[in-house]
């Protein structure tokens, strides 16, 4: 899989080319070229201007690339026109489709697999009739349930049926999870949910406090499924048990269809007693600000009103000045939330974080029975 990353860089929009490259590399693409065009507007047929299309074509040929990945979202007709131009054996995808590919590679649980199938079907449908033109080019290759020879209406009907079947299956899964969660609540355990941009260190923290060994650091969206485990704030004066929930990370400009497919997973955040929002404090200023901004947007979209502690993680990698900068940026979007600087890797300030979690939960007087021997694990 040899890929060229393409970006049409519009004024006033941040570049997503690096993040797109990282995401592609994390699932095995060899990125053999990056092609960036600055332009005032998106070209209606190709996204990039037709003049530069020849240069892109040359780069694809010279580098023997088989995939072109746009950092910008593409319409189905963009994909169709670009594919016609670059030749049928070159696959053209956008960042949303790349995200879905990443999800595909990482989905191990039935829940995540269903959520992804749902997102793909809905994304395909949102492309409408154009998708029929693309089916040979993209559908099967992406593992989509391609429409075969169906005329559009029939395909549409079949897809809607599949969508509602998947939604029913997911509903069952969510109901079971809710029951489990309610049982934990009845036993008196407060719920602490992890949130934050992908690769900020959520699962690393989850593993430490829950004595688990879930995968970390495989690249964006290492975690796709929600896991809940029992944890304890440690041997400090506020020692208490709680349930910790790890789930999917955020990414900037997540397509609403994708976000919606994971809505129930993200919904765990809405019912938590405390949210720990992880921020990678070692990011450079611009990506850090973009990521913090998108976290605050997503938390608003998912309607999170639970008390929140911001965990400025990876302080083993930053200087004192960088950390101050990170605090200033976080404060722009989270005015009143507590911020705790921490390194999950070295354990620096971990006790302080656990102590604050205990204090915060006790302040809410949620602790009915802090040490119940029947605790689930
Ligand atoms: N240097 C350093 N690296 C860290 C720290 N915490 C986590 N990491 C690394 O950051 C990477 C991402 O960590 P994860 O725990 O997988 O991040 P995540 O937020 O769960 O990511 P997703 O599951 O993709 O949402 C891994 O390579 C970790 O080893 C830290 O305190 N310092
Ligand atoms: Mg994770």
Short mmCIF file of C-alpha atoms and ligand atoms in Angstrom, two decimals:
data_model
loop_
_atom_site.label_atom_id
_atom_site.label_comp_id
_atom_site.label_asym_id
_atom_site.label_seq_id
_atom_site.Cartn_x
_atom_site.Cartn_y
_atom_site.Cartn_z
CA UNK A 1 0.00 0.00 0.00
CA UNK A 2 1.88 3.05 -1.29
CA UNK A 3 0.04 6.28 -0.65
CA UNK A 4 0.31 9.93 -1.61
CA UNK A 5 -1.23 12.36 0.87
CA UNK A 6 -2.96 15.34 -0.78
CA UNK A 7 -4.21 18.48 0.88
CA UNK A 8 -5.94 21.52 -0.49
CA UNK A 9 -4.86 24.09 2.07
CA UNK A 10 -7.53 26.74 2.40
CA UNK A 11 -6.73 30.02 4.11
CA UNK A 12 -7.80 30.08 7.77
CA UNK A 13 -8.03 26.30 8.01
CA UNK A 14 -5.32 24.34 9.83
CA UNK A 15 -3.38 21.75 7.89
CA UNK A 16 -4.39 18.17 8.58
CA UNK A 17 -1.80 16.62 6.26
CA UNK A 18 0.56 15.47 9.06
CA UNK A 19 -2.21 13.89 11.07
CA UNK A 20 -3.57 12.17 7.98
CA UNK A 21 -0.09 10.82 7.19
CA UNK A 22 0.31 9.50 10.74
CA UNK A 23 -3.05 7.84 10.62
CA UNK A 24 -2.26 6.20 7.25
CA UNK A 25 1.14 4.99 8.44
CA UNK A 26 -0.39 3.54 11.59
CA UNK A 27 -2.36 1.04 9.51
CA UNK A 28 0.46 0.08 7.22
CA UNK A 29 0.46 2.57 4.34
CA UNK A 30 3.87 3.59 3.10
CA UNK A 31 3.52 7.31 2.46
CA UNK A 32 5.62 7.94 -0.67
CA UNK A 33 4.71 11.59 -1.23
CA UNK A 34 2.87 14.61 0.13
CA UNK A 35 1.16 17.03 -2.18
CA UNK A 36 -0.12 20.33 -0.81
CA UNK A 37 -1.81 23.05 -2.86
CA UNK A 38 -2.75 26.43 -1.42
CA UNK A 39 -5.93 27.76 -2.94
CA UNK A 40 -8.70 30.17 -1.96
CA UNK A 41 -11.50 27.70 -2.62
CA UNK A 42 -12.23 24.07 -3.34
CA UNK A 43 -12.31 23.26 -7.06
CA UNK A 44 -15.77 21.94 -7.92
CA UNK A 45 -14.54 18.92 -9.90
CA UNK A 46 -11.27 17.83 -8.32
CA UNK A 47 -10.86 19.72 -5.02
CA UNK A 48 -7.33 20.73 -6.09
CA UNK A 49 -7.03 22.89 -9.20
CA UNK A 50 -7.02 21.09 -12.59
CA UNK A 51 -3.57 22.56 -13.36
CA UNK A 52 -1.99 20.83 -10.36
CA UNK A 53 -3.82 17.61 -11.08
CA UNK A 54 -1.19 16.79 -13.73
CA UNK A 55 1.55 17.21 -11.12
CA UNK A 56 -0.32 14.89 -8.80
CA UNK A 57 -0.72 12.37 -11.58
CA UNK A 58 3.03 12.49 -12.23
CA UNK A 59 3.84 12.02 -8.54
CA UNK A 60 1.50 9.04 -8.34
CA UNK A 61 3.15 7.46 -11.41
CA UNK A 62 6.74 8.20 -10.43
CA UNK A 63 6.26 6.89 -6.92
CA UNK A 64 4.18 3.86 -8.00
CA UNK A 65 1.45 4.89 -5.57
CA UNK A 66 -1.74 2.85 -5.49
CA UNK A 67 -3.73 5.09 -3.13
CA UNK A 68 -4.33 8.82 -2.95
CA UNK A 69 -5.52 10.06 0.42
CA UNK A 70 -7.03 13.52 0.66
CA UNK A 71 -6.79 15.31 4.01
CA UNK A 72 -9.91 17.25 2.93
CA UNK A 73 -13.37 15.73 2.85
CA UNK A 74 -14.35 14.74 -0.70
CA UNK A 75 -17.79 14.49 -2.25
CA UNK A 76 -18.59 11.33 -4.16
CA UNK A 77 -18.30 13.22 -7.45
CA UNK A 78 -14.82 14.47 -6.47
CA UNK A 79 -13.79 10.86 -5.90
CA UNK A 80 -15.37 9.81 -9.17
CA UNK A 81 -13.69 12.57 -11.21
CA UNK A 82 -10.31 12.07 -9.56
CA UNK A 83 -10.43 8.32 -10.04
CA UNK A 84 -11.28 8.73 -13.70
CA UNK A 85 -8.36 11.08 -14.09
CA UNK A 86 -5.78 9.09 -12.15
CA UNK A 87 -6.82 5.73 -13.55
CA UNK A 88 -9.05 3.00 -12.13
CA UNK A 89 -6.21 1.19 -10.38
CA UNK A 90 -5.51 4.19 -8.15
CA UNK A 91 -7.82 4.35 -5.19
CA UNK A 92 -8.91 7.80 -4.02
CA UNK A 93 -10.15 8.20 -0.46
CA UNK A 94 -10.65 11.07 1.95
CA UNK A 95 -9.89 11.48 5.64
CA UNK A 96 -13.30 10.19 6.70
CA UNK A 97 -12.84 7.00 4.72
CA UNK A 98 -9.33 6.68 6.11
CA UNK A 99 -10.76 6.99 9.64
CA UNK A 100 -13.21 4.22 8.79
CA UNK A 101 -10.34 2.09 7.47
CA UNK A 102 -8.44 2.66 10.71
CA UNK A 103 -11.55 1.64 12.65
CA UNK A 104 -11.86 -1.48 10.51
CA UNK A 105 -8.33 -2.53 11.36
CA UNK A 106 -8.81 -1.98 15.07
CA UNK A 107 -12.31 -3.32 15.65
CA UNK A 108 -12.19 -6.54 17.61
CA UNK A 109 -15.46 -6.52 19.51
CA UNK A 110 -18.85 -7.18 18.03
CA UNK A 111 -20.03 -3.78 19.26
CA UNK A 112 -17.26 -1.87 17.49
CA UNK A 113 -17.71 -3.91 14.31
CA UNK A 114 -21.42 -3.11 14.25
CA UNK A 115 -20.82 0.56 14.94
CA UNK A 116 -18.40 0.73 12.03
CA UNK A 117 -20.71 -1.10 9.65
CA UNK A 118 -23.41 1.34 10.61
CA UNK A 119 -21.16 4.34 9.98
CA UNK A 120 -20.09 2.98 6.58
CA UNK A 121 -23.61 2.25 5.44
CA UNK A 122 -24.81 5.67 6.49
CA UNK A 123 -21.82 7.37 4.91
CA UNK A 124 -22.47 5.50 1.67
CA UNK A 125 -26.13 6.46 1.71
CA UNK A 126 -25.25 10.09 2.34
CA UNK A 127 -23.43 9.96 -0.99
CA UNK A 128 -26.69 9.04 -2.68
CA UNK A 129 -26.83 8.05 -6.30
CA UNK A 130 -23.21 8.97 -6.93
CA UNK A 131 -22.23 5.98 -4.88
CA UNK A 132 -23.65 3.66 -7.51
CA UNK A 133 -21.11 5.08 -9.94
CA UNK A 134 -18.39 4.45 -7.39
CA UNK A 135 -19.30 0.98 -6.30
CA UNK A 136 -16.68 -0.72 -8.43
CA UNK A 137 -14.08 1.75 -7.36
CA UNK A 138 -14.62 1.92 -3.63
CA UNK A 139 -17.42 -0.15 -2.22
CA UNK A 140 -15.92 -3.60 -2.27
CA UNK A 141 -12.39 -2.43 -1.65
CA UNK A 142 -13.41 -0.75 1.56
CA UNK A 143 -15.27 -3.83 2.63
CA UNK A 144 -18.58 -2.08 2.16
CA UNK A 145 -21.56 -4.17 1.35
CA UNK A 146 -21.53 -3.01 -2.24
CA UNK A 147 -24.82 -2.67 -4.02
CA UNK A 148 -23.95 -5.24 -6.70
CA UNK A 149 -26.17 -4.73 -9.71
CA UNK A 150 -29.06 -3.22 -7.77
CA UNK A 151 -30.59 -0.15 -9.16
CA UNK A 152 -30.34 2.70 -6.72
CA UNK A 153 -33.84 2.40 -5.20
CA UNK A 154 -33.35 -1.23 -4.40
CA UNK A 155 -29.94 -0.62 -2.98
CA UNK A 156 -31.36 2.19 -0.87
CA UNK A 157 -34.11 -0.04 0.51
CA UNK A 158 -31.71 -2.90 1.26
CA UNK A 159 -29.27 -0.54 2.95
CA UNK A 160 -32.01 1.00 5.11
CA UNK A 161 -33.04 -2.49 6.21
CA UNK A 162 -29.50 -3.38 7.11
CA UNK A 163 -29.15 -0.12 9.00
CA UNK A 164 -32.21 -0.76 11.12
CA UNK A 165 -31.13 -4.36 11.81
CA UNK A 166 -27.71 -3.18 12.99
CA UNK A 167 -29.32 -0.45 15.08
CA UNK A 168 -31.51 -3.08 16.78
CA UNK A 169 -28.51 -5.30 17.49
CA UNK A 170 -26.59 -2.36 18.92
CA UNK A 171 -29.58 -1.36 21.03
CA UNK A 172 -29.50 -4.81 22.65
CA UNK A 173 -25.80 -4.49 23.39
CA UNK A 174 -26.28 -1.02 24.90
CA UNK A 175 -29.18 -2.20 27.03
CA UNK A 176 -27.08 -4.99 28.52
CA UNK A 177 -24.28 -2.56 29.21
CA UNK A 178 -26.68 -0.13 30.86
CA UNK A 179 -27.97 -2.90 33.12
CA UNK A 180 -24.44 -3.74 34.18
CA UNK A 181 -23.73 -0.08 34.84
CA UNK A 182 -26.90 0.33 36.88
CA UNK A 183 -25.91 -2.70 38.94
CA UNK A 184 -22.57 -1.11 39.68
CA UNK A 185 -24.28 2.09 40.69
CA UNK A 186 -26.55 0.17 43.01
CA UNK A 187 -23.47 -1.29 44.64
CA UNK A 188 -22.39 2.23 45.30
CA UNK A 189 -19.54 2.69 42.86
CA UNK A 190 -19.13 6.08 41.28
CA UNK A 191 -18.26 6.09 37.59
CA UNK A 192 -15.21 7.84 36.21
CA UNK A 193 -15.02 8.05 32.41
CA UNK A 194 -11.93 8.81 30.34
CA UNK A 195 -12.15 11.22 27.45
CA UNK A 196 -9.70 13.02 25.22
CA UNK A 197 -8.06 13.19 21.85
CA UNK A 198 -6.84 9.90 20.43
CA UNK A 199 -3.35 8.96 21.69
CA UNK A 200 -3.44 11.29 24.69
CA UNK A 201 -2.80 8.45 27.16
CA UNK A 202 -6.27 7.36 28.35
CA UNK A 203 -5.68 3.61 28.12
CA UNK A 204 -2.22 3.98 29.67
CA UNK A 205 -3.95 5.47 32.71
CA UNK A 206 -6.72 2.85 32.61
CA UNK A 207 -4.11 0.06 32.61
CA UNK A 208 -2.30 1.53 35.62
CA UNK A 209 -5.35 2.03 37.82
CA UNK A 210 -7.25 -1.09 36.72
CA UNK A 211 -4.15 -3.35 36.56
CA UNK A 212 -5.00 -4.15 32.96
CA UNK A 213 -3.00 -4.73 29.83
CA UNK A 214 -5.13 -3.23 27.08
CA UNK A 215 -3.29 -2.18 23.93
CA UNK A 216 -1.77 1.29 23.89
CA UNK A 217 0.05 3.37 21.34
CA UNK A 218 -0.78 1.41 18.18
CA UNK A 219 -1.67 4.72 16.56
CA UNK A 220 -4.88 6.75 16.32
CA UNK A 221 -7.96 4.95 17.65
CA UNK A 222 -6.08 2.19 19.42
CA UNK A 223 -9.18 1.85 21.61
CA UNK A 224 -12.57 1.56 19.95
CA UNK A 225 -14.68 -0.27 22.48
CA UNK A 226 -15.75 0.83 25.91
CA UNK A 227 -14.21 -1.10 28.80
CA UNK A 228 -15.25 -0.75 32.42
CA UNK A 229 -13.15 -1.99 35.35
CA UNK A 230 -12.94 -1.50 39.05
CA UNK A 231 -10.20 0.78 40.33
CA UNK A 232 -9.14 2.45 43.53
CA UNK A 233 -7.77 5.88 44.30
CA UNK A 234 -4.91 4.32 46.26
CA UNK A 235 -3.62 4.56 49.76
CA UNK A 236 -4.36 8.20 50.39
CA UNK A 237 -6.79 9.71 52.84
CA UNK A 238 -9.55 9.71 50.23
CA UNK A 239 -9.15 6.06 49.33
CA UNK A 240 -12.20 4.69 47.60
CA UNK A 241 -13.28 2.34 44.86
CA UNK A 242 -14.69 3.53 41.59
CA UNK A 243 -15.49 2.18 38.15
CA UNK A 244 -13.26 3.45 35.40
CA UNK A 245 -14.45 3.52 31.80
CA UNK A 246 -12.07 3.73 28.85
CA UNK A 247 -13.47 4.41 25.40
CA UNK A 248 -12.88 5.80 21.91
CA UNK A 249 -10.70 8.88 21.53
CA UNK A 250 -11.67 12.06 19.73
CA UNK A 251 -10.34 13.47 16.48
CA UNK A 252 -10.79 16.86 14.90
CA UNK A 253 -13.61 17.29 12.40
CA UNK A 254 -15.05 13.88 13.09
CA UNK A 255 -17.80 13.41 10.53
CA UNK A 256 -21.25 13.63 12.20
CA UNK A 257 -22.16 10.19 10.84
CA UNK A 258 -19.11 8.63 12.43
CA UNK A 259 -19.68 10.53 15.66
CA UNK A 260 -23.29 9.39 15.70
CA UNK A 261 -22.35 5.74 15.21
CA UNK A 262 -20.30 5.99 18.40
CA UNK A 263 -22.85 8.13 20.16
CA UNK A 264 -23.82 5.48 22.69
CA UNK A 265 -20.15 4.79 23.48
CA UNK A 266 -19.56 8.48 23.96
CA UNK A 267 -22.84 8.66 25.85
CA UNK A 268 -21.08 6.81 28.70
CA UNK A 269 -19.40 10.13 29.33
CA UNK A 270 -22.71 11.87 29.81
CA UNK A 271 -23.77 9.57 32.63
CA UNK A 272 -20.41 9.46 34.41
CA UNK A 273 -19.98 11.03 37.83
CA UNK A 274 -16.62 12.39 36.80
CA UNK A 275 -14.91 12.82 33.43
CA UNK A 276 -11.12 12.81 33.14
CA UNK A 277 -10.21 14.70 30.00
CA UNK A 278 -6.74 13.69 28.82
CA UNK A 279 -4.63 16.21 26.91
CA UNK A 280 -1.22 15.43 25.45
CA UNK A 281 0.72 18.38 26.88
CA UNK A 282 3.77 17.46 24.79
CA UNK A 283 2.09 18.50 21.54
CA UNK A 284 3.33 21.64 19.81
CA UNK A 285 1.29 24.76 20.45
CA UNK A 286 -0.88 24.68 17.29
CA UNK A 287 -1.87 21.04 17.29
CA UNK A 288 -2.41 21.27 21.03
CA UNK A 289 -4.84 24.16 20.63
CA UNK A 290 -6.68 22.43 17.77
CA UNK A 291 -7.02 19.26 19.78
CA UNK A 292 -8.17 21.02 22.96
CA UNK A 293 -10.68 23.02 20.93
CA UNK A 294 -12.09 19.92 19.25
CA UNK A 295 -12.32 18.12 22.63
CA UNK A 296 -14.37 20.98 24.02
CA UNK A 297 -16.60 20.95 20.91
CA UNK A 298 -17.20 17.20 21.07
CA UNK A 299 -17.93 17.30 24.81
CA UNK A 300 -20.52 19.96 24.07
CA UNK A 301 -22.00 17.97 21.17
CA UNK A 302 -22.29 14.86 23.33
CA UNK A 303 -23.77 17.09 26.00
CA UNK A 304 -21.40 16.38 28.85
CA UNK A 305 -22.23 18.22 32.01
CA UNK A 306 -20.43 15.91 34.45
CA UNK A 307 -17.68 17.45 36.59
CA UNK A 308 -14.39 17.25 34.72
CA UNK A 309 -10.71 17.15 35.64
CA UNK A 310 -8.25 17.94 32.84
CA UNK A 311 -5.21 15.68 32.91
CA UNK A 312 -2.30 17.43 31.19
CA UNK A 313 -0.40 14.23 30.43
CA UNK A 314 3.13 13.38 29.22
CA UNK A 315 4.85 16.03 31.36
CA UNK A 316 7.99 13.87 31.22
CA UNK A 317 8.38 15.26 27.68
CA UNK A 318 7.86 18.99 28.35
CA UNK A 319 9.78 21.86 29.92
CA UNK A 320 8.30 24.09 32.59
CA UNK A 321 7.62 26.82 30.00
CA UNK A 322 5.90 24.41 27.62
CA UNK A 323 3.67 23.22 30.41
CA UNK A 324 2.71 26.80 31.26
CA UNK A 325 1.85 27.38 27.60
CA UNK A 326 -0.27 24.23 27.61
CA UNK A 327 -2.14 25.48 30.69
CA UNK A 328 -2.82 28.81 28.99
CA UNK A 329 -4.26 27.05 25.95
CA UNK A 330 -6.37 24.66 28.02
CA UNK A 331 -7.71 27.59 30.05
CA UNK A 332 -8.99 29.25 26.86
CA UNK A 333 -11.46 26.40 26.39
CA UNK A 334 -11.93 25.09 29.93
CA UNK A 335 -12.27 28.09 32.20
CA UNK A 336 -13.10 26.54 35.52
CA UNK A 337 -12.10 22.89 35.41
CA UNK A 338 -9.26 21.64 37.59
CA UNK A 339 -6.07 20.84 35.69
CA UNK A 340 -3.60 18.24 36.94
CA UNK A 341 -0.22 17.85 35.26
CA UNK A 342 0.80 14.22 35.17
CA UNK A 343 2.99 11.63 33.51
CA UNK A 344 1.35 8.26 33.29
CA UNK A 345 4.60 6.89 31.91
CA UNK A 346 6.86 7.87 34.81
CA UNK A 347 4.12 8.03 37.43
CA UNK A 348 4.92 11.65 38.23
CA UNK A 349 1.97 13.27 40.02
CA UNK A 350 -0.16 10.17 39.60
CA UNK A 351 -0.89 10.07 43.34
CA UNK A 352 -2.00 13.67 43.20
CA UNK A 353 -4.36 12.88 40.31
CA UNK A 354 -5.87 9.93 42.18
CA UNK A 355 -6.19 12.07 45.29
CA UNK A 356 -8.08 14.73 43.33
CA UNK A 357 -10.36 12.08 41.83
CA UNK A 358 -11.19 10.93 45.36
CA UNK A 359 -11.82 14.46 46.57
CA UNK A 360 -14.00 15.28 43.62
CA UNK A 361 -16.12 12.16 44.01
CA UNK A 362 -16.47 12.63 47.74
CA UNK A 363 -17.47 16.22 47.21
CA UNK A 364 -20.42 14.95 45.24
CA UNK A 365 -21.40 12.73 48.17
CA UNK A 366 -21.83 9.86 45.78
CA UNK A 367 -20.09 7.32 47.88
CA UNK A 368 -22.73 5.17 49.50
CA UNK A 369 -20.65 2.12 50.19
CA UNK A 370 -17.01 2.70 49.32
CA UNK A 371 -15.69 -0.80 49.91
CA UNK A 372 -18.23 -3.34 48.86
CA UNK A 373 -16.83 -6.87 48.86
CA UNK A 374 -19.22 -7.87 46.07
CA UNK A 375 -17.58 -5.46 43.73
CA UNK A 376 -17.56 -6.49 40.08
CA UNK A 377 -14.23 -6.53 38.31
N1 LIG B 1 6.17 10.01 27.14
C1 LIG B 1 4.96 9.62 27.53
N2 LIG B 1 4.21 8.84 26.74
C2 LIG B 1 2.98 8.48 27.18
C3 LIG B 1 2.47 8.89 28.43
N3 LIG B 1 1.22 8.37 28.57
C4 LIG B 1 0.97 7.68 27.45
N4 LIG B 1 2.04 7.71 26.62
C5 LIG B 1 2.18 7.10 25.29
O1 LIG B 1 1.23 7.71 24.41
C6 LIG B 1 0.78 6.77 23.44
C7 LIG B 1 -0.74 6.72 23.42
O2 LIG B 1 -1.19 6.19 24.64
P1 LIG B 1 -2.62 5.47 24.78
O3 LIG B 1 -2.78 5.17 26.23
O4 LIG B 1 -2.76 4.37 23.79
O5 LIG B 1 -3.57 6.69 24.34
P2 LIG B 1 -5.17 6.69 24.18
O6 LIG B 1 -5.61 8.04 24.60
O7 LIG B 1 -5.76 5.52 24.89
O8 LIG B 1 -5.33 6.53 22.60
P3 LIG B 1 -6.61 5.99 21.74
O9 LIG B 1 -6.96 4.64 22.26
O10 LIG B 1 -6.10 5.99 20.35
O11 LIG B 1 -7.72 6.99 21.95
C8 LIG B 1 1.41 5.43 23.83
O12 LIG B 1 2.54 5.22 23.02
C9 LIG B 1 1.83 5.62 25.29
O13 LIG B 1 2.93 4.83 25.66
C10 LIG B 1 3.31 9.73 29.26
O14 LIG B 1 2.96 10.14 30.36
N5 LIG B 1 4.52 10.07 28.73
MG1 LIG B 2 -6.93 3.97 24.18
#
